[in-house]
Tab-separated table of C-alpha atoms in Angstrom:
chain	number	residue	atom	x	y	z
A	1	MET	CA	-0.003	-0.001	0.009
A	2	MET	CA	2.808	2.392	0.928
A	3	LYS	CA	4.605	1.515	-2.270
A	4	ALA	CA	1.535	2.309	-4.377
A	5	THR	CA	1.143	5.611	-2.559
A	6	ARG	CA	4.759	6.560	-3.265
A	7	VAL	CA	4.345	5.674	-6.948
A	8	CYS	CA	1.209	7.881	-7.254
A	9	THR	CA	2.968	10.734	-5.469
A	10	ALA	CA	5.923	10.447	-7.817
A	11	LEU	CA	3.671	10.533	-10.817
A	12	VAL	CA	1.958	13.682	-9.557
A	13	VAL	CA	5.295	15.387	-8.973
A	14	VAL	CA	6.465	14.471	-12.474
A	15	LEU	CA	3.302	15.801	-14.058
A	16	LEU	CA	3.563	19.038	-12.120
A	17	SER	CA	7.193	19.456	-13.067
A	18	ILE	CA	6.318	18.868	-16.703
A	19	GLY	CA	3.467	21.310	-16.648
A	20	SER	CA	5.194	24.053	-14.696
A	21	PRO	CA	7.191	25.530	-17.643
A	22	VAL	CA	3.970	25.930	-19.694
A	23	GLN	CA	2.434	29.004	-18.155
A	24	ALA	CA	-0.220	31.332	-19.486
A	25	ARG	CA	1.042	34.697	-20.654
A	26	PRO	CA	0.409	37.376	-18.008
A	27	LYS	CA	-2.504	39.668	-18.437
A	28	SER	CA	-2.098	43.401	-18.851
A	29	LYS	CA	-2.611	45.617	-15.842
A	30	PRO	CA	-6.312	45.951	-15.011
A	31	GLY	CA	-7.755	49.430	-15.307
A	32	SER	CA	-5.269	50.720	-17.865
A	33	THR	CA	-7.262	52.642	-20.445
A	34	CYS	CA	-6.223	53.730	-23.912
A	35	LEU	CA	-5.093	57.303	-24.380
A	36	SER	CA	-4.900	59.061	-27.706
A	37	SER	CA	-1.250	59.295	-28.735
A	38	GLY	CA	0.327	60.819	-31.774
A	39	MET	CA	-1.896	60.765	-34.797
A	40	LEU	CA	-4.236	58.068	-33.469
A	41	LYS	CA	-7.427	58.717	-31.579
A	42	PHE	CA	-8.482	56.027	-29.085
A	43	ASP	CA	-11.710	55.518	-27.215
A	44	PRO	CA	-10.883	56.619	-23.639
A	45	GLN	CA	-13.177	53.881	-22.290
A	46	SER	CA	-11.336	51.070	-24.106
A	47	HIS	CA	-8.520	48.854	-22.859
A	48	PRO	CA	-5.685	47.040	-24.674
A	49	SER	CA	-7.344	44.080	-26.341
A	50	GLN	CA	-6.472	41.080	-28.424
A	51	ARG	CA	-7.175	41.696	-32.133
A	52	THR	CA	-7.536	38.747	-34.417
A	53	ASN	CA	-9.277	40.694	-37.196
A	54	GLY	CA	-8.576	44.027	-38.848
A	55	MET	CA	-4.909	44.278	-37.780
A	56	GLU	CA	-3.124	43.808	-41.097
A	57	VAL	CA	-1.021	46.903	-40.227
A	58	CYS	CA	1.239	46.804	-37.132
A	59	SER	CA	0.054	43.211	-36.714
A	60	LYS	CA	2.837	42.194	-34.296
A	61	TYR	CA	0.946	43.941	-31.495
A	62	ARG	CA	-2.291	42.080	-32.174
A	63	THR	CA	-2.063	40.173	-28.841
A	64	SER	CA	-2.500	43.423	-26.888
A	65	THR	CA	-3.132	46.808	-28.485
A	66	CYS	CA	-5.342	49.861	-28.432
A	67	CYS	CA	-5.349	49.941	-32.244
A	68	ASN	CA	-8.176	48.384	-34.276
A	69	ALA	CA	-9.397	48.240	-37.847
A	70	THR	CA	-10.497	51.884	-37.852
A	71	HIS	CA	-6.889	53.036	-37.463
A	72	ALA	CA	-5.532	50.948	-40.350
A	73	HIS	CA	-5.963	53.630	-43.001
A	74	SER	CA	-4.069	56.329	-41.113
A	75	LEU	CA	-1.309	53.935	-40.203
A	76	ARG	CA	-0.976	52.701	-43.786
A	77	LEU	CA	-0.703	56.274	-45.116
A	78	LYS	CA	2.143	57.049	-42.756
A	79	ILE	CA	3.937	53.791	-43.557
A	80	ARG	CA	3.591	54.423	-47.281
A	81	GLU	CA	5.186	57.878	-47.194
A	82	PRO	CA	8.836	56.784	-47.231
A	83	VAL	CA	7.987	54.097	-49.782
A	84	VAL	CA	6.524	56.676	-52.203
A	85	ALA	CA	9.556	58.927	-51.541
A	86	LYS	CA	11.795	55.977	-52.459
A	87	PHE	CA	13.763	55.995	-49.185
A	88	SER	CA	16.200	53.171	-48.381
A	89	SER	CA	14.727	49.887	-47.228
A	90	MET	CA	16.206	50.236	-43.741
A	91	CYS	CA	14.739	53.726	-43.393
A	92	GLN	CA	11.370	52.427	-44.538
A	93	ALA	CA	11.461	49.558	-42.013
A	94	LEU	CA	12.395	51.739	-39.029
A	95	THR	CA	9.810	54.367	-40.029
A	96	GLU	CA	7.165	51.621	-39.967
A	97	GLU	CA	8.474	50.562	-36.557
A	98	MET	CA	8.107	54.054	-35.200
A	99	THR	CA	4.711	54.590	-36.823
A	100	CYS	CA	3.424	51.465	-35.058
A	101	ALA	CA	4.674	52.663	-31.662
A	102	SER	CA	1.177	53.939	-30.786
A	103	CYS	CA	-0.137	50.385	-31.168
A	104	HIS	CA	2.261	49.148	-28.411
A	105	PRO	CA	0.004	48.446	-25.404
A	106	LEU	CA	2.079	50.478	-22.930
A	107	MET	CA	2.548	53.373	-25.335
A	108	GLY	CA	-1.185	53.300	-26.137
A	109	THR	CA	-2.122	53.596	-22.450
A	110	GLY	CA	0.579	56.140	-21.593
A	111	GLU	CA	2.333	53.809	-19.155
A	112	MET	CA	5.367	54.072	-21.426
A	113	LYS	CA	5.947	57.554	-22.783
A	114	ASN	CA	9.524	57.661	-24.087
A	115	VAL	CA	11.411	56.147	-26.985
A	116	CYS	CA	14.746	54.519	-26.284
A	117	PRO	CA	17.678	56.737	-27.436
A	118	ARG	CA	19.353	53.767	-29.174
A	119	LEU	CA	16.294	53.245	-31.369
A	120	CYS	CA	16.320	56.944	-32.294
A	121	ASP	CA	19.966	56.664	-33.236
A	122	ARG	CA	19.292	53.653	-35.473
A	123	TRP	CA	16.440	55.482	-37.128
A	124	PHE	CA	18.482	58.591	-37.687
A	125	ASN	CA	21.464	56.720	-39.168
A	126	ALA	CA	19.172	54.888	-41.592
A	127	CYS	CA	17.425	58.041	-42.813
A	128	LYS	CA	20.028	60.854	-42.436
A	129	ASP	CA	20.621	61.088	-46.189
A	130	GLU	CA	16.930	61.205	-47.095
A	131	TYR	CA	15.053	64.454	-47.724
A	132	TYR	CA	12.431	65.807	-45.308
A	133	ALA	CA	10.263	68.880	-44.907
A	134	TYR	CA	8.203	70.306	-42.077
A	135	GLY	CA	4.549	69.373	-42.147
A	136	GLY	CA	1.448	71.238	-40.957
A	137	ALA	CA	1.873	70.310	-37.291
A	138	GLY	CA	5.556	71.232	-37.181
A	139	VAL	CA	6.806	67.632	-37.488
A	140	LEU	CA	8.972	66.319	-40.272
A	141	SER	CA	7.507	64.462	-43.247
A	142	PRO	CA	9.219	62.557	-46.082
A	143	CYS	CA	9.809	64.812	-49.066
A	144	TYR	CA	8.853	63.923	-52.652
A	145	GLY	CA	11.584	65.824	-54.492
A	146	ASN	CA	10.752	69.526	-54.174
A	147	ALA	CA	14.259	70.879	-53.544
A	148	LEU	CA	12.928	74.357	-52.603
A	149	VAL	CA	11.461	73.197	-49.296
A	150	CYS	CA	13.237	69.933	-48.660
A	151	SER	CA	16.570	69.279	-46.996
A	152	PRO	CA	18.610	66.175	-46.095
A	153	LEU	CA	17.822	64.961	-42.592
A	154	LYS	CA	21.421	65.408	-41.488
A	155	GLU	CA	21.090	69.165	-42.181
A	156	ILE	CA	17.890	69.394	-40.070
A	157	ALA	CA	18.760	67.196	-37.102
A	158	GLY	CA	22.156	66.507	-35.617
A	159	SER	CA	21.373	63.335	-33.662
A	160	GLY	CA	18.874	60.553	-33.245
A	161	ALA	CA	17.326	62.160	-30.192
A	162	GLU	CA	16.819	65.428	-32.069
A	163	PHE	CA	15.299	63.510	-34.969
A	164	CYS	CA	12.788	61.770	-32.703
A	165	VAL	CA	11.782	65.094	-31.183
A	166	HIS	CA	11.254	66.528	-34.667
A	167	MET	CA	9.001	63.550	-35.375
A	168	GLY	CA	6.868	64.207	-32.309
A	169	PHE	CA	8.288	61.597	-29.897
A	170	HIS	CA	9.616	61.926	-26.320
A	171	VAL	CA	13.123	60.543	-25.852
A	172	GLY	CA	14.175	58.640	-22.767
A	173	SER	CA	17.553	58.698	-21.043
A	174	ASP	CA	20.554	56.479	-21.585
A	175	VAL	CA	19.962	54.710	-18.264
A	176	ASP	CA	16.476	53.571	-19.259
A	177	ILE	CA	16.059	49.807	-19.738
A	178	ASP	CA	15.084	49.065	-23.337
A	179	GLY	CA	11.605	47.566	-23.593
A	180	THR	CA	10.830	48.252	-19.906
A	181	ASP	CA	11.338	51.973	-19.373
A	182	CYS	CA	11.283	53.054	-23.007
A	183	PHE	CA	9.925	51.861	-26.370
A	184	ASP	CA	12.436	49.814	-28.371
A	185	GLY	CA	10.111	48.040	-30.807
A	186	SER	CA	9.865	44.809	-28.867
A	187	VAL	CA	6.540	43.117	-28.191
A	188	PRO	CA	5.489	42.775	-24.539
A	189	GLU	CA	4.403	39.451	-23.183
A	190	GLN	CA	1.154	40.657	-21.616
A	191	LEU	CA	-2.103	39.582	-23.221
A	192	GLY	CA	-4.831	42.143	-23.681
A	193	GLU	CA	-8.505	41.702	-22.923
A	194	PRO	CA	-10.478	39.282	-25.118
A	195	GLU	CA	-11.410	40.870	-28.400
A	196	PRO	CA	-14.622	42.854	-28.039
A	197	THR	CA	-17.487	42.196	-30.408
A	198	GLU	CA	-17.662	45.631	-31.983
A	199	PRO	CA	-20.515	46.436	-34.333
A	200	THR	CA	-19.604	47.232	-37.890
A	201	GLN	CA	-19.231	51.000	-38.078
A	202	PRO	CA	-20.665	52.809	-41.097
A	203	TRP	CA	-18.269	54.389	-43.568
A	204	GLN	CA	-19.203	57.860	-42.324
A	205	VAL	CA	-17.818	57.061	-38.881
A	206	ARG	CA	-14.627	55.609	-40.301
A	207	LEU	CA	-14.233	58.640	-42.570
A	208	GLN	CA	-14.794	61.060	-39.694
A	209	ARG	CA	-12.144	59.299	-37.556
A	210	MET	CA	-9.699	59.358	-40.455
A	211	LEU	CA	-10.244	63.090	-41.003
A	212	GLU	CA	-9.793	63.834	-37.314
A	213	GLU	CA	-6.549	61.869	-37.206
A	214	GLU	CA	-5.226	63.561	-40.317
A	215	ALA	CA	-6.293	67.055	-39.316
A	216	GLU	CA	-3.534	67.483	-36.706
A	217	ASN	CA	-0.664	66.280	-38.892
A	218	PRO	CA	-1.840	65.639	-42.476
A	219	SER	CA	0.410	63.323	-44.418
A	220	GLY	CA	1.727	64.133	-47.863
A	221	LEU	CA	-0.303	61.344	-49.379
A	222	PHE	CA	-3.448	62.572	-47.680
A	223	ILE	CA	-2.949	66.128	-48.994
A	224	THR	CA	-2.260	64.795	-52.499
A	225	GLY	CA	-5.413	62.685	-52.328
A	226	VAL	CA	-7.557	65.665	-51.259
A	227	LEU	CA	-6.185	67.852	-54.047
A	228	LEU	CA	-6.781	65.049	-56.555
A	229	LEU	CA	-10.361	64.622	-55.349
A	230	ILE	CA	-11.029	68.364	-55.639
A	231	SER	CA	-9.595	68.485	-59.194
A	232	MET	CA	-11.693	65.475	-60.211
A	233	MET	CA	-14.834	67.085	-58.817
A	234	LEU	CA	-14.148	70.318	-60.735
A	235	MET	CA	-13.433	68.385	-63.918
A	236	GLY	CA	-16.555	66.336	-63.532
A	237	ARG	CA	-18.630	69.461	-63.073
A	238	ARG	CA	-17.146	70.957	-66.202
A	239	ILE	CA	-17.855	67.804	-68.213
A	240	MET	CA	-21.438	67.687	-66.976
A	241	ARG	CA	-21.954	71.306	-68.094
A	242	GLN	CA	-20.534	70.561	-71.471
A	243	LEU	CA	-22.746	67.505	-71.877
A	244	GLY	CA	-25.779	69.596	-71.032
A	245	ASP	CA	-24.791	72.332	-73.514
A	246	PRO	CA	-22.588	71.369	-76.498
A	247	PHE	CA	-21.251	74.905	-76.658
A	248	GLY	CA	-20.274	74.854	-72.976
A	249	GLY	CA	-22.422	77.833	-72.020
A	250	ASP	CA	-24.765	78.238	-69.134
A	251	GLN	CA	-28.161	76.676	-69.473
A	252	PRO	CA	-31.052	79.181	-69.558
A	253	SER	CA	-33.936	78.700	-67.210
A	254	LEU	CA	-37.296	77.420	-68.304
A	255	MET	CA	-38.863	80.899	-68.128
A	256	GLU	CA	-36.059	82.302	-70.254
A	257	VAL	CA	-36.573	79.595	-72.879
A	258	ARG	CA	-40.300	80.285	-73.013
A	259	ARG	CA	-39.659	84.044	-73.317
A	260	LEU	CA	-37.268	83.501	-76.250
A	261	GLN	CA	-39.731	81.207	-77.955
A	262	GLN	CA	-42.513	83.800	-77.598
A	263	GLU	CA	-40.333	86.545	-79.055
A	264	ARG	CA	-39.330	84.357	-81.990
A	265	TYR	CA	-42.966	83.413	-82.586
A	266	GLU	CA	-44.150	87.008	-82.584
A	267	ARG	CA	-41.274	88.125	-84.750
A	268	GLY	CA	-42.073	85.341	-87.211
A	269	GLU	CA	-45.750	86.419	-87.494
A	270	ARG	CA	-44.812	90.037	-88.166
A	271	MET	CA	-42.332	88.976	-90.815
A	272	TYR	CA	-44.952	86.777	-92.449
A	273	ASP	CA	-47.505	89.660	-92.517
A	274	ASP	CA	-44.945	92.082	-93.978
A	275	GLU	CA	-43.973	89.635	-96.664
A	276	THR	CA	-47.636	89.116	-97.643
A	277	ASP	CA	-48.300	92.852	-97.940
A	278	SER	CA	-45.146	93.503	-99.949
A	279	SER	CA	-45.880	90.663	-102.343
A	280	SER	CA	-49.405	92.050	-103.024
A	281	ASP	CA	-48.003	95.516	-103.763
A	282	GLU	CA	-45.450	94.068	-106.174
A	283	GLU	CA	-48.103	92.039	-107.935
A	284	PHE	CA	-50.316	95.110	-108.288
A	285	ALA	CA	-47.497	97.214	-109.655
A	286	SER	CA	-46.574	94.608	-112.300
A	287	ARG	CA	-50.088	94.493	-113.813
A	288	PRO	CA	-50.939	96.648	-116.873
A	289	ALA	CA	-52.149	100.214	-116.292
A	290	ALA	CA	-55.563	99.497	-117.745
A	291	ASP	CA	-56.126	96.654	-115.370
A	292	GLN	CA	-54.948	98.787	-112.502
A	293	GLU	CA	-57.420	101.514	-113.566
A	294	ASP	CA	-60.258	98.940	-113.855
A	295	ASP	CA	-59.400	97.674	-110.396
A	296	GLU	CA	-59.297	101.191	-109.011
A	297	GLY	CA	-62.458	102.153	-110.899
A	298	GLY	CA	-64.158	98.992	-109.790
A	299	ASP	CA	-63.259	99.763	-106.283
A	300	ASN	CA	-64.571	103.360	-106.572
A	301	ALA	CA	-67.576	102.642	-108.824
A	302	PRO	CA	-70.928	103.173	-107.258
A	303	VAL	CA	-72.954	100.185	-106.499
A	304	SER	CA	-76.238	99.989	-108.449
A	305	ILE	CA	-79.279	98.986	-106.606
């Protein structure tokens, strides 16, 4: 009996020792709410959550993030800027890393506010030869070749820390522990709350959020798209006017058309009457004098009763 008990105890200990390394990932701190950071606007009542859908952009933070599908468009625009500007591949990759910083769960809740200086230095060294210009909110944006307003990054900023400040980030100190005290691009182990069942938002809501996020610091691609949309609207209006009037002029109102028709009708009647009178006079003048006298005499002759 004692031997059987020892065997069972040993089996339990073995099973516990096997199962002990397999631990569930820790949950994020309860009560930490999302705070709008950078260009992204978060719901202040939301918490970092797990995202299995709608996180094609900055997807490495899908296990715990304040970002969701409604932020994808703004993030994608920012990530595409250095690609369109044809920056180096390393500069593009680190720009994407920094753009996704707001989707980091601790950065999204404000528990982590600073970027590690070493990450700023890497970003600066990868992009120092690329051209930048100041955007609407006073932060730098990739330049698309206009040499009048663009300058190489190394002429604008002298260090990685200065570059991060120009891009709207707060820089930590050299004694900060990467990934713990400051953002270094690593993914934390904490799991967010289970993914909420959010109702599908109409396109008007998604458009409003995008416009609010772009209003503070509009990207170059966003400005280009708006100008293109305005030019297309003006061109479409011009084409519609030309289709309505082959001569491209303004269309008269219904009352104006009726007035013109009435004037033409009256003018046509008067012309017809004048032509009839003149043709009768010409016919009378071409007849022989005797006939004319007979006609005149016949007209003036007394009527016999």
